[in-house]
Each structure stands twice: as structure tokens, then as C-alpha cells.
XYZ file of C-alpha atoms in Angstrom:
586
model
C 63.846 192.655 77.415
C 61.610 195.002 78.996
C 60.697 192.362 82.045
C 64.644 192.498 82.946
C 65.096 196.687 82.818
C 61.898 196.641 85.240
C 64.311 194.386 87.682
C 67.177 196.387 87.508
C 65.442 199.707 88.025
C 63.731 197.726 90.992
C 67.090 196.883 92.303
C 68.277 200.092 91.910
C 65.356 201.957 93.797
C 65.508 199.448 96.537
C 69.442 200.097 96.569
C 68.978 203.658 97.240
C 65.999 203.782 99.566
C 67.389 203.771 102.797
C 69.948 206.060 101.653
C 66.893 208.571 100.470
C 64.876 207.782 103.786
C 68.173 209.056 105.549
C 68.038 212.213 103.598
C 64.841 212.812 104.185
C 65.404 213.353 107.956
C 67.527 216.014 107.474
C 70.237 214.996 109.852
C 72.420 217.578 107.700
C 71.252 220.856 109.810
C 73.038 219.860 113.027
C 76.371 221.837 112.557
C 78.190 219.240 114.551
C 79.663 216.813 112.346
C 79.715 214.468 115.391
C 76.175 214.227 116.152
C 75.423 214.261 112.711
C 77.387 211.113 111.668
C 75.735 209.846 115.647
C 72.452 210.488 114.116
C 72.665 208.606 110.715
C 74.168 205.536 112.435
C 71.997 205.964 114.656
C 68.840 205.758 111.905
C 70.688 202.812 109.717
C 70.798 200.984 112.888
C 67.166 201.439 113.804
C 66.025 201.360 109.894
C 67.305 198.003 109.377
C 66.349 196.367 112.992
C 69.879 196.034 114.172
C 69.197 197.571 117.613
C 67.387 194.579 118.448
C 70.350 192.216 117.788
C 72.438 191.893 120.936
C 76.338 191.714 120.119
C 76.309 188.517 122.079
C 73.128 187.337 119.479
C 75.770 188.387 116.894
C 78.418 186.569 118.028
C 76.599 183.371 118.066
C 75.233 183.747 114.091
C 78.839 183.907 113.328
C 79.724 180.788 114.846
C 76.389 179.599 113.368
C 77.365 180.542 109.479
C 80.701 178.689 110.564
C 83.020 182.357 110.520
C 84.530 181.440 113.446
C 87.121 178.980 111.792
C 87.399 181.149 108.706
C 90.687 183.298 108.501
C 89.817 187.291 108.925
C 90.670 187.768 105.138
C 88.713 184.889 103.714
C 85.957 186.073 101.229
C 82.338 185.822 101.263
C 80.174 186.420 98.232
C 77.180 188.359 98.546
C 74.779 185.312 98.502
C 76.764 184.225 101.358
C 76.263 187.380 102.748
C 72.177 186.809 102.581
C 72.201 183.674 104.084
C 73.863 185.379 106.821
C 71.669 188.152 107.584
C 68.653 185.362 106.912
C 69.693 183.636 110.107
C 70.385 186.684 112.064
C 66.941 187.936 111.451
C 64.847 184.610 111.496
C 66.387 183.906 114.633
C 65.427 187.713 115.993
C 61.865 187.087 115.385
C 61.764 183.832 117.558
C 62.925 185.709 120.432
C 60.648 188.907 119.862
C 56.791 188.138 121.141
C 54.578 187.966 118.695
C 52.904 191.297 118.600
C 56.733 192.508 117.789
C 57.747 190.636 114.620
C 59.496 192.769 112.384
C 59.328 192.004 108.046
C 62.471 189.707 107.956
C 62.693 190.241 104.034
C 62.556 194.011 104.336
C 65.068 194.165 107.391
C 67.146 192.001 105.144
C 67.425 193.761 101.753
C 67.309 197.034 103.505
C 71.106 196.270 105.526
C 72.453 194.068 102.705
C 72.554 197.156 99.899
C 73.745 199.312 102.890
C 76.765 196.666 103.667
C 77.418 196.072 99.963
C 77.320 199.727 99.083
C 79.765 200.164 101.968
C 81.896 197.777 101.317
C 81.834 196.914 98.339
C 81.445 199.894 96.412
C 83.402 198.762 93.108
C 80.705 195.741 92.427
C 83.315 192.837 93.074
C 80.458 190.817 94.758
C 82.510 190.250 97.661
C 84.002 191.014 100.872
C 86.277 189.932 103.652
C 85.016 188.352 106.743
C 86.893 190.662 109.018
C 85.113 193.521 107.338
C 81.348 191.615 107.899
C 82.079 191.458 111.524
C 83.787 194.634 111.914
C 80.253 196.308 110.763
C 77.743 193.665 112.067
C 79.848 193.750 115.858
C 79.773 197.657 115.536
C 75.928 198.091 114.544
C 74.517 195.983 116.441
C 72.487 196.771 120.021
C 74.298 195.897 123.032
C 77.043 197.799 125.640
C 79.906 199.657 124.246
C 81.872 197.553 126.758
C 80.534 194.108 125.075
C 81.233 195.496 121.511
C 84.681 196.585 122.291
C 85.971 193.559 124.210
C 84.629 191.539 121.410
C 86.859 193.951 118.666
C 89.606 193.497 120.747
C 89.596 189.111 120.339
C 89.808 190.053 117.046
C 92.810 192.202 116.803
C 94.742 190.353 119.839
C 97.195 187.622 119.428
C 97.781 184.333 121.936
C 99.239 186.421 124.580
C 96.053 189.211 124.823
C 98.775 191.362 123.450
C 97.139 194.104 121.045
C 98.339 193.886 117.172
C 98.501 196.611 115.540
C 98.063 195.684 111.993
C 94.677 194.021 113.175
C 94.100 197.292 114.553
C 94.751 199.759 111.755
C 92.510 196.854 109.313
C 89.369 197.236 111.984
C 90.029 201.580 111.912
C 89.921 200.826 107.925
C 86.736 198.928 107.955
C 85.033 200.590 110.346
C 85.399 204.225 109.256
C 83.679 203.235 106.222
C 80.668 203.097 108.028
C 80.547 207.507 108.106
C 81.620 207.521 104.722
C 78.756 205.437 103.657
C 76.745 208.372 105.517
C 78.741 210.675 103.688
C 80.996 211.764 106.686
C 83.803 210.639 105.149
C 85.766 214.477 105.322
C 85.049 214.518 108.867
C 85.987 211.047 110.123
C 87.501 209.462 106.942
C 90.635 206.512 107.371
C 94.163 208.155 107.883
C 97.477 206.436 108.324
C 97.977 208.016 111.197
C 95.256 207.005 112.706
C 96.575 203.897 114.293
C 99.726 206.206 116.597
C 96.732 209.147 117.012
C 95.166 206.273 119.676
C 97.348 204.471 120.737
C 101.649 206.022 120.891
C 101.950 203.151 123.509
C 104.297 199.916 122.340
C 102.060 197.146 124.696
C 98.403 197.560 124.351
C 96.451 195.174 126.970
C 92.257 194.400 126.945
C 92.246 197.439 129.917
C 94.843 199.796 128.025
C 92.503 199.405 125.007
C 89.092 200.144 127.002
C 90.711 202.866 128.974
C 91.524 204.801 125.680
C 88.248 204.029 123.295
C 85.959 204.760 126.436
C 87.794 207.908 127.521
C 86.361 210.954 127.528
C 87.145 211.953 125.436
C 87.508 209.196 122.841
C 89.904 208.817 120.048
C 88.506 211.757 117.614
C 88.223 209.556 114.768
C 85.957 207.099 116.577
C 83.900 210.158 118.777
C 80.621 208.874 116.992
C 80.680 205.586 118.402
C 80.123 206.461 122.144
C 77.882 208.904 121.292
C 75.561 207.337 118.486
C 75.290 204.563 122.552
C 74.677 207.396 124.600
C 71.646 208.538 121.500
C 70.444 204.769 122.191
C 69.880 205.463 125.750
C 68.614 208.920 126.328
C 65.787 208.535 122.848
C 62.819 208.351 125.990
C 64.046 210.410 128.331
C 62.067 212.909 129.947
C 63.414 217.009 131.109
C 61.043 218.334 132.737
C 62.273 221.497 132.054
C 61.500 224.465 129.899
C 64.094 225.163 126.637
C 65.464 228.661 126.822
C 65.151 229.340 123.154
C 62.066 227.297 121.538
C 60.536 227.303 124.505
C 59.626 224.182 125.071
C 58.231 222.888 128.579
C 59.955 219.822 128.288
C 62.589 217.815 126.356
C 63.545 214.643 125.431
C 66.690 213.324 125.036
C 69.290 215.698 125.813
C 69.913 218.716 127.382
C 71.990 220.944 127.200
C 73.244 223.988 129.688
C 74.748 226.679 129.779
C 78.312 227.041 132.098
C 78.124 230.653 131.776
C 74.862 231.970 131.637
C 72.779 230.720 134.655
C 69.887 228.852 134.374
C 70.569 229.060 130.477
C 69.292 225.467 128.896
C 67.998 223.947 125.281
C 67.246 221.065 123.999
C 69.018 218.928 121.660
C 67.082 219.825 118.911
C 67.718 223.380 119.462
C 71.996 222.945 120.659
C 72.624 220.471 117.677
C 71.309 223.239 115.162
C 73.332 226.315 116.769
C 70.288 227.968 118.270
C 70.654 231.039 120.268
C 69.146 233.897 122.487
C 69.504 237.081 124.809
C 72.966 236.818 126.133
C 74.009 233.178 125.328
C 75.975 232.845 122.761
C 77.130 229.153 120.586
C 81.186 229.795 121.524
C 79.676 229.411 125.528
C 80.630 225.813 127.224
C 77.801 223.506 127.313
C 77.297 220.587 129.384
C 75.184 217.943 128.550
C 73.066 215.974 130.892
C 71.477 212.940 129.975
C 69.115 212.583 132.769
C 67.020 214.666 134.933
C 67.515 214.926 139.016
C 65.659 217.190 141.102
C 66.357 220.148 143.277
C 66.044 217.654 146.313
C 68.316 214.994 144.520
C 70.739 217.546 144.017
C 71.371 218.765 147.193
C 71.463 215.431 148.425
C 73.999 214.530 145.950
C 75.935 217.290 146.897
C 76.309 217.007 150.063
C 77.092 213.207 149.938
C 79.915 214.266 148.075
C 81.003 216.740 150.438
C 80.424 214.427 153.398
C 83.090 211.713 151.547
C 79.692 208.910 152.101
C 80.093 209.157 147.613
C 83.383 208.062 145.632
C 85.002 211.005 143.929
C 85.111 209.009 140.458
C 84.455 205.666 139.455
C 86.531 203.942 136.381
C 84.309 203.972 133.210
C 84.659 199.659 132.565
C 85.902 196.887 134.943
C 89.531 195.565 135.692
C 89.624 192.304 133.520
C 92.939 190.428 133.980
C 95.815 191.652 131.960
C 96.957 187.841 131.030
C 94.853 186.361 128.603
C 91.464 184.416 129.506
C 92.400 180.705 128.666
C 89.541 178.222 127.881
C 87.952 176.575 130.801
C 88.504 172.719 131.620
C 85.154 171.307 131.144
C 86.333 167.956 132.110
C 85.339 168.318 136.252
C 82.053 168.920 135.958
C 80.582 165.513 135.700
C 80.015 165.430 139.510
C 77.508 168.388 139.414
C 74.896 166.293 137.255
C 75.365 163.118 139.944
C 71.595 161.753 140.469
C 72.140 162.142 144.414
C 72.777 165.580 144.469
C 69.301 166.287 141.566
C 67.493 164.597 143.318
C 67.917 165.934 147.189
C 67.502 169.406 145.223
C 64.402 167.595 143.336
C 62.928 166.914 146.729
C 63.678 169.683 148.500
C 61.460 171.385 145.678
C 58.079 169.098 145.405
C 58.540 169.632 149.881
C 58.476 172.848 149.353
C 55.752 172.641 147.051
C 53.333 170.622 148.935
C 54.072 172.834 152.152
C 52.128 175.486 149.881
C 49.598 173.432 149.146
C 48.758 172.510 152.850
C 48.722 176.132 153.326
C 46.330 176.503 151.037
C 43.900 173.649 151.990
C 44.370 174.535 155.577
C 43.123 177.908 154.338
C 39.384 177.426 153.877
C 38.330 178.049 157.531
C 39.478 181.588 156.401
C 36.004 183.709 155.767
C 35.075 183.584 152.262
C 36.386 187.449 150.768
C 39.916 186.371 151.583
C 39.519 182.576 150.432
C 39.835 183.827 146.624
C 43.069 186.084 147.436
C 44.948 183.174 149.440
C 44.692 180.296 146.779
C 45.739 182.607 143.916
C 48.488 183.867 146.008
C 49.094 180.294 146.333
C 48.991 179.128 143.000
C 50.455 181.641 141.816
C 53.792 180.855 144.089
C 53.492 177.189 142.832
C 54.100 177.871 139.390
C 56.486 180.183 140.365
C 58.206 177.186 141.577
C 57.289 174.630 138.894
C 58.604 176.978 136.194
C 62.113 177.438 138.100
C 62.768 173.814 139.274
C 61.930 172.922 135.197
C 64.355 176.044 133.875
C 67.040 174.614 136.625
C 66.185 171.325 135.111
C 66.539 172.077 131.365
C 70.157 173.958 132.453
C 71.463 171.187 134.208
C 70.910 168.498 130.849
C 72.814 171.112 129.115
C 75.207 171.276 130.951
C 75.276 167.676 130.694
C 74.737 167.698 126.642
C 77.523 170.136 126.852
C 80.097 167.835 128.631
C 79.156 164.600 126.648
C 80.042 166.783 123.237
C 83.240 168.041 124.718
C 84.484 164.560 125.683
C 83.540 163.435 122.183
C 85.692 166.619 120.595
C 88.366 165.768 122.755
C 88.528 161.997 121.233
C 91.268 162.628 118.516
C 94.896 162.968 120.329
C 97.368 165.098 118.373
C 99.955 161.900 117.020
C 96.877 160.517 115.519
C 95.817 163.897 113.875
C 99.816 164.032 112.515
C 99.504 161.048 110.947
C 95.997 161.553 109.174
C 95.681 165.435 107.382
C 92.061 164.897 107.874
C 92.691 164.262 111.510
C 94.252 167.250 112.008
C 91.538 169.419 110.317
C 89.377 168.063 111.990
C 90.775 168.218 115.139
C 91.581 171.774 114.218
C 87.806 172.876 114.589
C 86.539 170.769 117.179
C 89.027 173.203 119.640
C 87.164 175.798 117.531
C 84.500 174.136 118.738
C 85.528 173.708 122.669
C 85.969 177.476 122.140
C 82.316 177.694 121.529
C 80.921 175.153 124.240
C 83.332 176.868 126.794
C 81.111 180.611 126.381
C 77.851 178.675 126.616
C 78.783 177.099 129.460
C 79.592 180.238 130.804
C 75.983 181.274 129.779
C 73.900 178.935 131.153
C 75.868 179.638 134.835
C 74.734 183.380 134.196
C 71.352 181.569 133.842
C 71.800 179.465 136.611
C 72.714 182.187 138.782
C 69.544 184.029 137.952
C 67.491 180.961 138.835
C 68.871 180.932 142.305
C 68.415 184.874 142.645
C 64.789 184.565 142.810
C 64.493 181.117 144.543
C 65.759 182.546 147.518
C 63.830 186.044 147.412
C 61.390 183.321 147.295
C 62.179 181.778 150.291
C 63.094 185.030 152.166
C 59.581 186.510 151.570
C 58.281 183.351 152.879
C 59.885 183.848 156.139
C 58.914 186.689 156.605
C 55.194 186.089 155.848
C 55.853 183.517 158.612
C 57.934 185.833 161.224
C 55.144 188.127 160.753
C 52.166 185.446 161.997
C 54.053 184.204 164.659
C 54.565 187.865 165.761
C 51.190 188.914 165.365
C 48.875 185.620 167.933
C 52.667 186.152 170.297
C 53.135 183.035 170.693
C 56.064 181.417 168.829
C 59.100 180.394 171.327
C 60.883 180.064 168.132
C 60.475 183.278 166.720
C 63.596 183.978 164.611
C 65.426 188.071 164.267
C 62.623 190.589 162.746
C 62.890 191.111 159.516
C 61.850 193.896 157.147
C 58.105 194.374 157.148
C 58.038 193.439 153.222
C 59.791 191.768 150.594
C 59.672 192.110 146.840
C 61.122 189.686 144.723
C 65.143 190.395 143.235
C 65.145 190.229 139.498
C 68.044 189.960 137.741
C 69.281 192.681 135.252
C 69.612 191.352 131.558
C 71.433 192.445 129.365
C 71.768 190.326 126.797
C 69.070 187.769 125.466
C 69.201 184.601 125.650
C 72.544 183.452 123.071
C 74.502 186.084 124.794
C 77.694 184.168 126.542
C 78.734 187.195 129.040
C 81.725 185.746 131.192
C 81.889 188.769 133.632
C 79.035 189.375 136.006
C 78.037 193.088 136.567
C 78.587 193.293 140.927
C 75.051 195.331 140.211
C 73.267 191.924 139.835
C 74.255 190.194 142.988
C 71.318 192.182 145.151
C 69.635 189.463 147.666
C 71.670 186.584 146.925
C 73.160 184.487 149.892
C 77.179 185.044 150.897
C 77.973 181.726 149.662
C 76.496 182.438 146.528
C 77.320 185.912 146.088
C 81.680 184.263 147.181
C 80.704 182.239 144.025
C 80.015 184.672 141.447
C 81.716 187.562 142.395
C 84.364 189.542 140.198
C 88.565 188.782 140.969
C 90.063 186.355 140.122
C 88.409 183.140 137.853
C 87.038 180.141 139.683
C 86.724 176.854 138.966
C 83.569 176.147 137.174
C 82.913 173.112 139.364
C 82.876 174.995 142.513
C 81.330 178.032 141.584
C 78.510 175.846 140.441
C 78.816 173.531 143.916
C 79.009 176.271 145.914
C 76.261 177.347 144.332
C 73.784 174.138 144.484
C 75.065 173.574 147.833
C 73.474 177.440 148.918
C 69.733 176.642 147.215
C 69.681 173.377 149.223
C 70.891 174.497 152.449
C 68.506 177.607 152.423
C 65.547 175.622 151.474
C 66.915 173.083 154.145
C 66.721 175.596 156.805
C 63.069 176.898 155.833
C 61.730 173.956 156.178
C 62.878 172.915 159.559
C 61.674 176.775 160.752
C 58.045 176.567 159.145
C 58.216 172.743 161.229
C 59.256 174.842 164.725
C 56.519 177.700 163.993
C 53.928 174.593 163.390
C 54.737 173.455 166.748
C 54.582 177.142 168.486
C 51.199 177.831 166.698
C 49.848 174.304 168.120
C 50.314 175.361 171.548
C 48.456 178.810 170.734
C 45.709 177.401 168.889
C 42.771 179.002 170.457
C 44.593 182.166 170.629
C 45.126 181.810 167.193
C 41.189 181.510 166.591
C 40.375 185.000 168.388
C 43.061 186.592 166.120
C 42.158 184.964 162.966
C 40.218 187.987 161.184
C 43.917 189.796 162.132
C 45.494 187.537 160.635
C 43.699 187.131 158.075
C 44.446 190.583 156.930
C 48.166 190.759 157.862
C 48.258 188.078 155.526
C 46.479 189.422 152.949
C 48.651 193.069 152.784
C 51.609 190.923 153.173
C 50.955 188.876 150.378
C 50.504 191.861 148.109
C 54.259 192.728 148.117
C 55.045 189.558 146.165
C 54.524 189.639 142.498
C 56.012 187.029 140.516
C 57.471 188.538 137.207
C 60.538 186.971 134.659
């Protein structure tokens, strides 16, 4: 009996631990309920390590645990919920470096107790699948645009139109989060919340995003975008003195009075309602999430006045109005044709051999440059080998997904109608097909990143050959001048390896050739086969052009060998400085 009593008391302490830690942060001194709610939920998110789990990883966890095939109103018990959370955090630790590992058991315990306290306050030991999805998708990390797109997919019909009853159910579940952190009076659910958000009759994806990402958003959800802004400005530095506490710098948000000239407050003073001098809390304040120097402000004002900058940008990309159709994977077989793969690998092998030959020729250089040239060529060969291996893994994964898709497509509707078991299996296979298509999109994104890095590497080497030919002054095949240095364009990673974004950000395409840019640009969805073929052709043609140009440069260098010997020291120094610009990174 004593042992059972100690276990019960320990369980009660664990359930209250998160709330006791949150109270110790003294968030209640924040006078504005919106900031107070956002700070509390941000604290819960970070304390449970949910900010490290991207929304696409969360969606993948839903699929791996079989939640995608369950009805929204289906109930799961606390034991299964604990299993799902365990898979989420153990997969997270696999993605994190060893120096940043988290305490999995502690994270599971804190988050499990918070979910139970939020959605099972009466102690039934069960909660609905939709409630768990809504909570985890809202509280995890990632972009708010991706979260809202996923939420819309859960509350819309097959025609891409929002179902008001499902949105009402979503509001009921998501507004339990402010209530759990004792902010229910400010952001509790009401029967008029749905019509307050959407007075229209027909809501499509773009309208849904316009309303929830507007400035300001609907009052009942105003804390949601603020929580994401808090995450973005936690490490932002402002070299400005606070007009109240006289702190010489600010971290986080910065607030500037629109009436008092030069009066600025740090986020701590503004949240607590501090004021001094002629300034009053009734004055309108403008929130700043970044710092711009006076020179940048002047440049921005001049560019805006001259019409060089757009007046306003949309808060999100415009998506097709019609519901997105699943991609057809039946015509992707030509991508993995042995001849095309062999040709691509041969070109990469020739390119690596070329670099090895240059490394061997560099033995004639002075000893001071030998070590640097060898290390640079070694890094380039390692980079090419890593990219080649990554390309091969992507193609193998595509092949595996294609085979799984073909196996999933074998059962016919006629056979399924005759056998109820086959009908259930066919339904599961259709769900699996949707998951495979999303995985296909992720592989396409990874392949695009590979091409960006390869093309940047090729451009760098072409520029170095051009500089050598220019310095010797003898190459008759010199191409038009390029920039003096070239940096490797790195892909912008917004999602983890398990994410499945279906729309590529336009600013991630910098440095990609015209064919690749055309293949992966936003707009009307294109056939996946054509996209990947254009991408493969682009990288193959670019590397072929590089090999031809290198041969032409060698022919010119043979004719002027004597001049090259006389200027060897100068070329070596230029080569040393040119290669310094290139730092491969992954």
C-alpha cells in the first residue's frame, strides 16, 4: 500500500511539473493577453522539445503510426498515445547530432501529461484522433503556412472546399490550448467563432490562408501567428537603447512609439506596460522584428520612392483553386533507364578523373602551394563522390517507390467488390499511394538541391579555368568573362529529411540553370516525368559543356607552354586565391 501511494504521488508531481515550471516564469505579469498566451504556449513547446519536430516530420509520424487511415472521430487510449509520442521523439534523436540529443523519456512524460490534462480533463483515458492531430500540428515546429495547409487538408472535402462543421471541430480542439495555460477567458471557444472567421459561404485554400495569415488574424486565433513570430525573433539583436530601462541593446521584439520621437522600448518593458516621460501606454506602438541601420533605411526609402521595390507582397503563395490531384507514378520508369544512369555516372567519373589529373600536374608547383592545391582537389573529389552517392540513393528510392506503387495498383475494383477483405486492402493501398506520392515530392526536392550544388561547383571550376587562360593571355578559346569569384549556392532547408513539401520556394532556385529553373518553377503543376527528365538533361548537358571547354583550354595551353612556365608563380598565387572562395558544405 505504501508503494502504491508513493507511485500515485509521483505521478501527480509529474503531471503538475510542466505547469509549475510555467508559473515560475512569471508570464502573468505580461499585461496583454495575446502576448501572455503566446509566451506560455511557446514555453510549453520548447520545454517538451516540440519546436525541434518539423510539421512534415509530424505528418510522417501520423502516417507511420496508422493515423492517416483512421476516422477523425475514432478514439485512441493513452497507451497508444504514448507509443506515438515515443516514435516521434526517438526519430527526432536519430536526426539530431550526438551533441544535441534530447532526454526522450522526459519529453514523452511532459508532453503526454500536458495532452491528457488538455484533452482528457475528465479522466476517460481516451481522446479523438482529430484532437491529437490538431494539437500536435499546431504545437510542433515549422512554418505556419505549412501547418495551415495541412490543417486545411484535414477539414476540406474532395473538391478542396472547407467543411464548416470540421472547421468548427478544429476550433473546439485548438482553443483548448489557451484554456490549458489558463487563458480561456480571452481565447475560449464560442458558437460564433466560425462565422466570425469566415462570413463567406465557400472557402477554398487561398481564402483560408488569406484570413488566418492576415494582419490582424481572427481574434480567437491571434495568438497562433504571434507564437511563430516569437520563435523567429528570440535571437534577434537590436543595437538600440531602451527608453525606459536604459538597456543598451535589445533582444527579441523592439517597439517604437508612433507619437514620441525616438522613443523605443524593449519587449520586456512593453509587455509589462512601462512608460516614462511624455510617453503613455495609450500611444500607438509599432512592433519591429529586425534591425535596419540608418543607411539601409535611406536606401530602402529611395528604392521605394523610385519604384524599384514592390509596394506590397502577398502573405503567401497563390495555390491552384482546384483540389490537388494525386500524381501518377506509372510513367516514371524511363527515369531509371540504365543507359541514362550510366551516362550520368560516366560523366561524373570523368569529371573526378579530370580533377585527379590536375592534382597530379600540380606537383610541378612550388612546395608552398602543393599542400593547398592537393587539399582543395581532395575536397572537390569528396564533394563529387558524396553528391554522386546521394544521386544514386535518390534514384534507388524512386525505383523502390515505383515498385511499391505497381504492387499497390494490382488489386482491381471488380475483385475487391467480390471480396470484402480485398475491398479493405484496396482502401489501404489507396492511402499508401497518397503517401508514396508525397514521398516522391520530397525526393524531387532533394534531387533539385543536388543539381543546385553540382551546377555551382561546375561554374566555379569554369571560372578558375577562365582566370588561368586570361592571366597567360594565350588561350584562343577563352569564353566570355565571368565573375572573379563564385560561391557555392546552398539549398535552403525548411524541412527535415522526412518532410514532403509540394511547392518549392522561388528564392531557393538561385544559381540553377534555365532548364532546371523552368522545370521546378512554381505555377501549374507539371508532369513529374518531364520535370525529372529536364533536370537530368540539364546537369548532363552542363557537365558535357564543361568537359569540352576544359579540352579546348588544354589545347591552347599546350601552344603557350613556355609563357606559362615564365608566369607560373603568378598563376599559382591566383589559383590559390581563387580556390579560397570555395568551401563545400552540406
